[in-house]
C-alpha positions as a LaTeX table, in Angstrom:
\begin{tabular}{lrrr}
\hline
Residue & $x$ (\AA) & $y$ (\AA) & $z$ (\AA) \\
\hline
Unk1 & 23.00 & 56.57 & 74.19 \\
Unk2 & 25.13 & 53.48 & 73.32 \\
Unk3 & 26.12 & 53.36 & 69.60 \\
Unk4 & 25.69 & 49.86 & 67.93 \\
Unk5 & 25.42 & 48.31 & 64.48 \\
Unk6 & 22.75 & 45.70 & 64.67 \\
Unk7 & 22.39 & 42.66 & 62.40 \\
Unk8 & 18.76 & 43.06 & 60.53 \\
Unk9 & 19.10 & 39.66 & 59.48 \\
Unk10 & 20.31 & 37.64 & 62.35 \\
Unk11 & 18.75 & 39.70 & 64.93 \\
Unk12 & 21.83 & 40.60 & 67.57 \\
Unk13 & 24.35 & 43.38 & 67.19 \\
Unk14 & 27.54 & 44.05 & 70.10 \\
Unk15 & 28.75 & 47.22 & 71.77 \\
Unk16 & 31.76 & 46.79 & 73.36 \\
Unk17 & 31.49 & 43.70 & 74.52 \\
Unk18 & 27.29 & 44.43 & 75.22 \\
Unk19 & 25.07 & 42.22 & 73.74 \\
Unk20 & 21.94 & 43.12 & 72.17 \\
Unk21 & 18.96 & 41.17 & 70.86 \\
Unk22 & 15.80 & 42.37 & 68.49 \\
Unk23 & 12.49 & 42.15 & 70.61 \\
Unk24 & 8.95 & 42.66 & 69.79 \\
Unk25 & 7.57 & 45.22 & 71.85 \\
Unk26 & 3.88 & 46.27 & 71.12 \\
Unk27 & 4.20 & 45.69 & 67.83 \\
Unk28 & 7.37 & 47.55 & 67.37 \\
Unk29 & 10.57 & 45.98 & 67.07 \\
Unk30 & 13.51 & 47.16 & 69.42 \\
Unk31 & 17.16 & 46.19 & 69.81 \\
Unk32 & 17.54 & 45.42 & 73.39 \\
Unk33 & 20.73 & 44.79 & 75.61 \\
Unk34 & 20.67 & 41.10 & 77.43 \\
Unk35 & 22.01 & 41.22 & 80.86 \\
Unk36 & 21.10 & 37.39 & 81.41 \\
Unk37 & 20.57 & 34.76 & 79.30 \\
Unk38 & 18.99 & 31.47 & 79.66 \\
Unk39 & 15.66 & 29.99 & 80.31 \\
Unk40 & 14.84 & 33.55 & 81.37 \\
Unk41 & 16.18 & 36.34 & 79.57 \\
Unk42 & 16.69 & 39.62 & 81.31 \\
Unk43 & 16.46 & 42.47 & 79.03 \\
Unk44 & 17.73 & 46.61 & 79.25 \\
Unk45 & 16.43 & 49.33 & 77.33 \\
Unk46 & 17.64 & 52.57 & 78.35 \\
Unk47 & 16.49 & 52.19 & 82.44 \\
Unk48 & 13.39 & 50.11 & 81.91 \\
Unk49 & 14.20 & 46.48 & 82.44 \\
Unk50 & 12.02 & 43.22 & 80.94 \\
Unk51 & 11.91 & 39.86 & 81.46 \\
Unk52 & 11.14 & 36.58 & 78.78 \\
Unk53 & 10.73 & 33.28 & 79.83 \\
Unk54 & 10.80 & 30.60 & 77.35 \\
Unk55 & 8.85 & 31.07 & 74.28 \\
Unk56 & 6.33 & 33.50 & 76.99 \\
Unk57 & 5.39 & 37.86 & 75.77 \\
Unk58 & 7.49 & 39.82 & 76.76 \\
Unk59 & 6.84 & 41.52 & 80.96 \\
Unk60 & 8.39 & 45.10 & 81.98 \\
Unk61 & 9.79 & 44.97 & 85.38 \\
Unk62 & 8.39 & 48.19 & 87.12 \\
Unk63 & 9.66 & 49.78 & 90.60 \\
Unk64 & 6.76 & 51.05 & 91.66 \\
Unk65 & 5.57 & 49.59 & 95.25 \\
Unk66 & 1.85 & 49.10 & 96.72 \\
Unk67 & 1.25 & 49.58 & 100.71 \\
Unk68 & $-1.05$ & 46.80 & 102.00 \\
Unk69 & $-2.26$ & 46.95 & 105.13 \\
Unk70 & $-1.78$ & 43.57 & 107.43 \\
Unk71 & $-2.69$ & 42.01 & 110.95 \\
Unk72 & $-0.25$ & 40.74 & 113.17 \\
Unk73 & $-1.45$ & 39.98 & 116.79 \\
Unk74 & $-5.13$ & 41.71 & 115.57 \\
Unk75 & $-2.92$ & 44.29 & 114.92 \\
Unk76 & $-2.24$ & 46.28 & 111.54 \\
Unk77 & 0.85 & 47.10 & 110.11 \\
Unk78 & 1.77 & 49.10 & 107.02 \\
Unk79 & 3.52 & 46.46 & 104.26 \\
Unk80 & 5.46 & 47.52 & 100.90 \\
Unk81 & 5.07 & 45.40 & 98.05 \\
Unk82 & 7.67 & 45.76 & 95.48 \\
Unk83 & 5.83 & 44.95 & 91.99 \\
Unk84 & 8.87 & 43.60 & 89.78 \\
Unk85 & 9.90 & 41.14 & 93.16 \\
Unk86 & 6.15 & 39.60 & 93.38 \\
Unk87 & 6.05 & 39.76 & 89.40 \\
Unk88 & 9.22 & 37.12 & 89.37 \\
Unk89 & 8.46 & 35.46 & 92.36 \\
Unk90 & 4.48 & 34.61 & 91.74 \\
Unk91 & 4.94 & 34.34 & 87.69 \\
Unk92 & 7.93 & 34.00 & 86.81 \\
Unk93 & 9.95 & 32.22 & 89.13 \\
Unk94 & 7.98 & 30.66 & 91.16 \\
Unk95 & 9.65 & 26.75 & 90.19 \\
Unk96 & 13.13 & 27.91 & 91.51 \\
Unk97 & 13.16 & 28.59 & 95.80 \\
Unk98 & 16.59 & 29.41 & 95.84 \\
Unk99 & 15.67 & 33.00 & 94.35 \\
Unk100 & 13.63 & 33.67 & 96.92 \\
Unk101 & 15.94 & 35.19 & 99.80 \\
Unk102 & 17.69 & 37.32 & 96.64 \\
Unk103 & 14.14 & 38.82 & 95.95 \\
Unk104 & 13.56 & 39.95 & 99.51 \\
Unk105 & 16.30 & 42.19 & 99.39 \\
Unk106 & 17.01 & 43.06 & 95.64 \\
Unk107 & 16.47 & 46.35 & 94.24 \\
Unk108 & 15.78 & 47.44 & 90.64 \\
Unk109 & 19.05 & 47.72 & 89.26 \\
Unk110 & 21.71 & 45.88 & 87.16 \\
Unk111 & 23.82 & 43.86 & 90.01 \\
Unk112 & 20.76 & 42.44 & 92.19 \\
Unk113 & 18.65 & 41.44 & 89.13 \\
Unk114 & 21.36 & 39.76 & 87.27 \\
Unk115 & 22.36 & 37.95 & 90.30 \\
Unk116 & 19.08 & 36.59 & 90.69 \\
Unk117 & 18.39 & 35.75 & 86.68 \\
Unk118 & 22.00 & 34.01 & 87.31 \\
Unk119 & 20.66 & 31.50 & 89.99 \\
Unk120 & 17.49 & 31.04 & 88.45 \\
Unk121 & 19.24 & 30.27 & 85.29 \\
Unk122 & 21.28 & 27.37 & 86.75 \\
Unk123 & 18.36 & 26.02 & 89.09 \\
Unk124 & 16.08 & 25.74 & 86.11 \\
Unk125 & 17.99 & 24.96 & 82.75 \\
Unk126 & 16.21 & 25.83 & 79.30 \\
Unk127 & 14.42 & 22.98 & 77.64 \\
Unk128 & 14.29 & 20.55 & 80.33 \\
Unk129 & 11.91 & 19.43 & 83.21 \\
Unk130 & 11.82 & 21.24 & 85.85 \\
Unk131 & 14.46 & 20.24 & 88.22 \\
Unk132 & 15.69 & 22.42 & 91.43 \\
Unk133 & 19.28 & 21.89 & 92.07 \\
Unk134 & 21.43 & 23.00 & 95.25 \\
Unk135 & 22.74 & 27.53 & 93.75 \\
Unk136 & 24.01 & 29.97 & 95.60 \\
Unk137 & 23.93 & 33.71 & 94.26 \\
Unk138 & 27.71 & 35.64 & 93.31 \\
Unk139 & 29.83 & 35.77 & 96.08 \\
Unk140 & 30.69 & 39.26 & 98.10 \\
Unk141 & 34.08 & 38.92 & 97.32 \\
Unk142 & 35.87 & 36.38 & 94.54 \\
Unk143 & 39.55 & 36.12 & 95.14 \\
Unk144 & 42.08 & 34.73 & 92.41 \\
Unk145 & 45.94 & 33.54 & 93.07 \\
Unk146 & 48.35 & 32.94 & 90.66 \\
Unk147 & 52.71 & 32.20 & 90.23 \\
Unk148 & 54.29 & 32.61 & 87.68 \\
Unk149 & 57.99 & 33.94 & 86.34 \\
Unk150 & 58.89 & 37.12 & 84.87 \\
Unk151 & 61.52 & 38.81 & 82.83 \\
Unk152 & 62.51 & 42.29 & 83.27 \\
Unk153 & 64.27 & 45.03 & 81.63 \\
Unk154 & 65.22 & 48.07 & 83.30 \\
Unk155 & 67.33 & 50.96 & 82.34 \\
Unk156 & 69.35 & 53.66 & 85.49 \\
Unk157 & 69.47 & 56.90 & 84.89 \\
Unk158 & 73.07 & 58.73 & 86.50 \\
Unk159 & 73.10 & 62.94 & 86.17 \\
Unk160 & 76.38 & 64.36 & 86.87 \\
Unk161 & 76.73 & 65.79 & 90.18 \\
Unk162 & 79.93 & 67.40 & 91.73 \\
Unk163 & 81.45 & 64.19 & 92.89 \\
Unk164 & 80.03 & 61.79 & 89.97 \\
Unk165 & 80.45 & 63.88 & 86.93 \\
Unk166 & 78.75 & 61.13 & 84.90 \\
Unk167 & 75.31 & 61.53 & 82.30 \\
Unk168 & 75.24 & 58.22 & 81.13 \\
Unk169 & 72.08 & 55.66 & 81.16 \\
Unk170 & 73.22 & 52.43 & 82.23 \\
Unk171 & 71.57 & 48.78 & 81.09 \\
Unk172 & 71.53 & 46.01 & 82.72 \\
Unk173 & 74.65 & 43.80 & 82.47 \\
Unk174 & 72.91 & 40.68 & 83.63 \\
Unk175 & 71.22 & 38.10 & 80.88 \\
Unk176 & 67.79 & 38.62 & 80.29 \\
Unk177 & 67.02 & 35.84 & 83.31 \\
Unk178 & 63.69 & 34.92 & 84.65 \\
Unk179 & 62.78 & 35.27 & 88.58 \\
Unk180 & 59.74 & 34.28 & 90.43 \\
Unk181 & 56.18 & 35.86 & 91.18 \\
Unk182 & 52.73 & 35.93 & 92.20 \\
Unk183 & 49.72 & 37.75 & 92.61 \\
Unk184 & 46.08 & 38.15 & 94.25 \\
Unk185 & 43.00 & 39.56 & 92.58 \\
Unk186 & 39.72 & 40.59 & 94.81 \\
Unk187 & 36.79 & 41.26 & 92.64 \\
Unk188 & 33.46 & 41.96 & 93.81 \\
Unk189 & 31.30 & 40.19 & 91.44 \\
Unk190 & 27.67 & 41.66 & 93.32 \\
Unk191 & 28.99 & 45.37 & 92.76 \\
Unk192 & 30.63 & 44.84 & 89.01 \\
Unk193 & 32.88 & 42.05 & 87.49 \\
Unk194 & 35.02 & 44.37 & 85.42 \\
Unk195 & 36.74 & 46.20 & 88.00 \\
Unk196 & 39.24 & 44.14 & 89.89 \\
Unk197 & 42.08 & 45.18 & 92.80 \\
Unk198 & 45.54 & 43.63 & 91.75 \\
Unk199 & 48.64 & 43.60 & 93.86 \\
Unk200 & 51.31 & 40.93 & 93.86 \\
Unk201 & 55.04 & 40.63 & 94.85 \\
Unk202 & 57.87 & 40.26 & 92.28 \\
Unk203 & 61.97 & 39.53 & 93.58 \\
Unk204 & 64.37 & 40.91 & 91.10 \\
Unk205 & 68.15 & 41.27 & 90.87 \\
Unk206 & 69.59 & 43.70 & 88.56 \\
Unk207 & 73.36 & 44.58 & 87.83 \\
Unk208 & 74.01 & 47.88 & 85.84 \\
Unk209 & 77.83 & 48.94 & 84.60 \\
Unk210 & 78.56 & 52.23 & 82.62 \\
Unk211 & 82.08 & 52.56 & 81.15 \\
Unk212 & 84.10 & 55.52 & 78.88 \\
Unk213 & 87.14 & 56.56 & 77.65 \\
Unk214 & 87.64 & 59.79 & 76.31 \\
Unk215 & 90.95 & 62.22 & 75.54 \\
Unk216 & 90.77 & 65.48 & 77.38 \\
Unk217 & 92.46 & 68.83 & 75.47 \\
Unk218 & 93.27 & 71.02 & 78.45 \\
Unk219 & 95.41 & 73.84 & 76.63 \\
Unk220 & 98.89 & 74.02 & 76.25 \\
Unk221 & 99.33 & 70.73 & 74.51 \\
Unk222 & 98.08 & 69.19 & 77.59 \\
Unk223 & 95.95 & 65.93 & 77.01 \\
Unk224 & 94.99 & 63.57 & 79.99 \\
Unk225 & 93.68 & 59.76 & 79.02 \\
Unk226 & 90.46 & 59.48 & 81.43 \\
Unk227 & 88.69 & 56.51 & 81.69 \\
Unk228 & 85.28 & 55.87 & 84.20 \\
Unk229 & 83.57 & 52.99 & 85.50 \\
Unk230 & 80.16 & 52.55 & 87.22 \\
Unk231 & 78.54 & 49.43 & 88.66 \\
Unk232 & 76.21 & 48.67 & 90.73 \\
Unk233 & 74.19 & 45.67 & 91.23 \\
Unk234 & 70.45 & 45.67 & 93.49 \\
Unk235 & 68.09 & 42.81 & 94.67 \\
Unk236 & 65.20 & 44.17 & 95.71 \\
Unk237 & 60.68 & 43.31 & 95.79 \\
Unk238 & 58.02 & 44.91 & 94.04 \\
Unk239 & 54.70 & 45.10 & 94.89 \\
Unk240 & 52.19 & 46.28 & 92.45 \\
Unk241 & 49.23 & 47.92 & 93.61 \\
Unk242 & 46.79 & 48.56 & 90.58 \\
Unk243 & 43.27 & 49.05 & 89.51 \\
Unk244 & 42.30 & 46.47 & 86.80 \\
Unk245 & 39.80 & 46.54 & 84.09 \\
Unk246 & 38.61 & 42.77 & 82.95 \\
Unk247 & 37.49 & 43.63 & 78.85 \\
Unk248 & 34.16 & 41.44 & 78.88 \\
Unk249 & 33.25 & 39.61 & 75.81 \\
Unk250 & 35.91 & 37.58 & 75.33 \\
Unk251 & 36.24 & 34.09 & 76.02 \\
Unk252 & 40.03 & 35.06 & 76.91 \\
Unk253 & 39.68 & 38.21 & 78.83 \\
Unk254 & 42.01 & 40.97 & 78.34 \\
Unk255 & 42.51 & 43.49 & 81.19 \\
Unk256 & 44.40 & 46.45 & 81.68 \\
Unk257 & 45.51 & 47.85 & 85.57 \\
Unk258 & 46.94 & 50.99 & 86.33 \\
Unk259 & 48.43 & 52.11 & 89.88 \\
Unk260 & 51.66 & 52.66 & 91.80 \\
Unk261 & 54.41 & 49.85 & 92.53 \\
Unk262 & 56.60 & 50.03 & 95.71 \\
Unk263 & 60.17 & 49.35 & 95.49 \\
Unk264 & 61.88 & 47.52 & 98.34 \\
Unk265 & 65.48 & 47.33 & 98.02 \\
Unk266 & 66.68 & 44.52 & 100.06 \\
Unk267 & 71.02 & 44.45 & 99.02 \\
Unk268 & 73.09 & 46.82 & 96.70 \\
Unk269 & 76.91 & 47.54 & 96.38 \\
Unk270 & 78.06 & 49.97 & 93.93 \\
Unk271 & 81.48 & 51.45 & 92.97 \\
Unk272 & 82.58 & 54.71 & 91.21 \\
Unk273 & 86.03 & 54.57 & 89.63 \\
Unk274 & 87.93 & 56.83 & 87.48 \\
Unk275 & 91.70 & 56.90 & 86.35 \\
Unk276 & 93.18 & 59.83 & 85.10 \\
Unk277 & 96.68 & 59.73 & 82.86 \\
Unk278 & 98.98 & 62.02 & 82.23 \\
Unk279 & 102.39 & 62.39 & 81.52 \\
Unk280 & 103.06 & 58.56 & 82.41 \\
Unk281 & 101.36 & 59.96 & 85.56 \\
Unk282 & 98.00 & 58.01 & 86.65 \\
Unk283 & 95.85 & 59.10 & 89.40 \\
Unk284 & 92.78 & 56.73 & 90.17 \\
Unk285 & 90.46 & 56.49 & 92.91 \\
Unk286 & 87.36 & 54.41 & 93.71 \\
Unk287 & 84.32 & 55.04 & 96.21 \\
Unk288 & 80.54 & 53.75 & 96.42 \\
Unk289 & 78.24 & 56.10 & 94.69 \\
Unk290 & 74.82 & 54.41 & 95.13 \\
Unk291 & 72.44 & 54.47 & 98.53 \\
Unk292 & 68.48 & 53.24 & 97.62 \\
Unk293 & 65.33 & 55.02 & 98.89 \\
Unk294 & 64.34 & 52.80 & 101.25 \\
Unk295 & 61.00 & 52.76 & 99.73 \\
Unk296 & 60.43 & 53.88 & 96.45 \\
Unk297 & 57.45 & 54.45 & 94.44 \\
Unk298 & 56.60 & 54.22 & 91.32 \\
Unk299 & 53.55 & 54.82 & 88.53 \\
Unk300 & 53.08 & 51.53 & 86.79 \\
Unk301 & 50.61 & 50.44 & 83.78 \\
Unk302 & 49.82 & 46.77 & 83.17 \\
Unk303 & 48.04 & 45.33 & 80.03 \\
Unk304 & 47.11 & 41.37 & 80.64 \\
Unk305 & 45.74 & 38.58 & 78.98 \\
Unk306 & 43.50 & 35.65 & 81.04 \\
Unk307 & 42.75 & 32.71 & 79.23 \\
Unk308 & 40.25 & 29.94 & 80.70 \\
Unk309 & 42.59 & 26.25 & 81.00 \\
Unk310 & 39.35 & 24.71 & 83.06 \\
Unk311 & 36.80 & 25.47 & 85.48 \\
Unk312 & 39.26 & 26.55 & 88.20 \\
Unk313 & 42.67 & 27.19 & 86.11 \\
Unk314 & 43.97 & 29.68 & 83.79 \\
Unk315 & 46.98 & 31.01 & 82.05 \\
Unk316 & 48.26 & 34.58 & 82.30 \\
Unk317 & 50.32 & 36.33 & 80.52 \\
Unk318 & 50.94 & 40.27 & 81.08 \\
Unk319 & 53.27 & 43.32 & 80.33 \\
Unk320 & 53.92 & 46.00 & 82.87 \\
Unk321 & 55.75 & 49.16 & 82.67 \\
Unk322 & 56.91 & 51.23 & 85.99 \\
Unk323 & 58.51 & 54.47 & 86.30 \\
Unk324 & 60.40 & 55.60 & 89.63 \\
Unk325 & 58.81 & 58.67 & 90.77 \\
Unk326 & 61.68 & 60.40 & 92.67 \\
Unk327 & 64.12 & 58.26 & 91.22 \\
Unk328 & 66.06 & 55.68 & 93.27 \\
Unk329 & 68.40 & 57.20 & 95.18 \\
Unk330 & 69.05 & 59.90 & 98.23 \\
Unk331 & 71.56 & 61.84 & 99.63 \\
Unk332 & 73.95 & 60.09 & 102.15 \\
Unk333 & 77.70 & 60.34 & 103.21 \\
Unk334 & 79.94 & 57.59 & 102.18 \\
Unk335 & 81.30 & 55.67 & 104.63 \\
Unk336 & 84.91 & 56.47 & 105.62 \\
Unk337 & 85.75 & 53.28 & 106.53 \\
Unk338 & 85.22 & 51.75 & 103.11 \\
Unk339 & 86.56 & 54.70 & 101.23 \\
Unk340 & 88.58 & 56.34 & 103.35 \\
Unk341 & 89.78 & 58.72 & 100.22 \\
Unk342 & 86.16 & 59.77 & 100.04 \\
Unk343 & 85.83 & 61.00 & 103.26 \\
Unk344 & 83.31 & 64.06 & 103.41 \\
Unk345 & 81.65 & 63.11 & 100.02 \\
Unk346 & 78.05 & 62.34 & 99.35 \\
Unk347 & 76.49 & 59.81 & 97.26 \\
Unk348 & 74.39 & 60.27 & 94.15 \\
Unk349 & 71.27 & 62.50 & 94.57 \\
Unk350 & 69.36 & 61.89 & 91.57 \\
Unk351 & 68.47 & 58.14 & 89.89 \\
Unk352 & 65.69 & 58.20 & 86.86 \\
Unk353 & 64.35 & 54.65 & 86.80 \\
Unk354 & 62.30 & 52.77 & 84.46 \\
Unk355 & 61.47 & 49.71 & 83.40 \\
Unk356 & 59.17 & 46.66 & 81.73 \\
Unk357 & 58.29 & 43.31 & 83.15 \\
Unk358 & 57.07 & 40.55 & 80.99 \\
Unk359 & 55.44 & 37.76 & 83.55 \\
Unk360 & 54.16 & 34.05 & 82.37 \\
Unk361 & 51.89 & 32.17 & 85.18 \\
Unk362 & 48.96 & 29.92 & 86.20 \\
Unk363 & 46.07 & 31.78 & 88.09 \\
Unk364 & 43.73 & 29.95 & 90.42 \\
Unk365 & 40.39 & 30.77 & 89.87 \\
\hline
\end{tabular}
């Protein structure tokens, strides 16, 4: 049972973004929730539906269904009435056409009636003539684009490994930089308008570097001076593949997605050096380190904000966070043409990756 607080004295009370009204019904008085609103109101309590038009008593839509029996070619054939479709069609909507195909098909349930109280609503506007004007009833499927920028921050994870013995968590080197973006919504607005698919495509080029110094004691009165350096810079696309949830009852609409983001790198280059001193004596090598899944995938959460510029414009702004499954990175031999010193060695096995995008854009529709 839904919880709300309703307001005695002005008659309405909310529920998560639910509205609901105080109604007379036989004499008692009953806090209702309003799917439609408009010339005719449509009205849920618990799973019995109503209907007011205008300043008309309240009617209860019922599912219940008569058989007539009618001739065709002197012959007779077996015909279901549904009560709560000739109720709206004979009584209550009879000055509006356009409902007419909807009530042919419509069953007793949220989606269908509200579609239907929705075209009625804008062929026949409260307190004015009648007047029947060119509607059409939600779409299937409502599509939204958008472009925008976005910032990111990401952080690279590097565990020591034979070859790389390195735990350090590198940040990006790189000024905090926008780079382009868009994305595609598909909503369904017959089946619910709060659920939404959301995917996209974000480019991004990051450039890590990780650097030490540190004095080794290695008995004896034997110190050695080592200093290390990592870099690595990536370009690579994202493409977000989430779930959304649009908050109703806002006039801007907050939404929150959740879902899985691939990573396709598309360049990298990486180097490993370190430089080892002692006795006036320095030994120093340098060999790539870094080889990218070639897909990667990772969990991401998005929280969003959609505010209304016009009828077919708005502004988005949104936060998402993604975090690398497997890591970034796989096992592969280095290339002994580019390091020939590193023949035989392997590059790094394990890459924890996170990160946080912060996009600004225009959506269309």
């Amino acid at each position: 049972m839904a919880c709300y607080q309703p307001d005695e004295l002005l008659g309405y009370g909310f529920d998560g973004g639910r509205v609901y009204r105080s109604v007379q019904v036989n004499g008692s008085r009953l806090f209702m929730q309003v799917l439609a609103d408009g010339h005719a109101v449509l009205y849920k309590n618990s799973h019995q539906y109503y209907v007011q038009k205008g300043s008309e008593s309240l009617k209860e839509l019922v599912s219940v269904s008569q058989d007539t029996t009618v001739y065709r070619s002197g012959r007779p054939y077996i015909a279901r009435n549904r009560l709560f479709a000739n109720l709206l069609n004979d009584q209550v909507m009879a000055d509006c056409p356009a409902v007419q195909p909807l009530l042919q098909k419509a069953l007793l349930r949220d989606g269908d009636l509200m579609a239907i109280f929705e075209v009625y609503n804008h062929c026949r506007p409260a307190n004015t003539p009648t007047r029947l004007i060119a509607v059409t009833a939600k779409p299937r499927t409502s599509v939204s684009m958008g472009i925008g920028l976005s910032w990111h921050r990401s952080t690279l994870s590097i565990l020591p490994t034979n070859w790389v013995p390195v735990n350090a968590i590198l940040h990006p080197t790189r000024s905090f930089i926008p780079y382009p973006t868009c994305w595609l919504v598909l909503t369904s607005p017959r089946i619910s308008e709060r659920f939404s698919f959301q995917t996209g495509l974000s480019f991004l080029h990051e450039a890590f570097r990780f650097s030490s110094t540190e004095e080794i004691d290695e008995g004896a009165d034997r110190r050695v001076l080592q200093r290390q350096d990592l870099w690595l810079q990536m370009s690579s696309l994202r493409i977000p593949v989430q779930v959304r949830y649009n908050v109703p009852g806002f006039q801007a609409r907050p939404y929150l997605a959740v879902g899985s983001s691939l990573l396709l790198p598309l360049r990298y280059e990486s180097s490993y050096s370190i430089e080892r001193q002692q006795n006036r004596l320095v030994n120093s090598f340098r060999y790539p380190f870094f080889v990218p899944h070639q897909l990667a995938i990772s969990v991401t959460g998005a929280l969003g904000l959609k505010i209304p510029l016009n009828q077919n414009f708005s502004g988005v702004v949104e936060g998402r966070y993604e975090m690398a499954l497997a890591g970034i990175a796989q096992f592969d031999n280095i290339d002994a043409t580019k390091a020939p010193h590193a023949a035989g060695l392997t590059s790094l096995a394990e890459a924890p990756y996170q990160a946080f995008q912060f996009s600004l854009g225009l959506q269309f529709r």
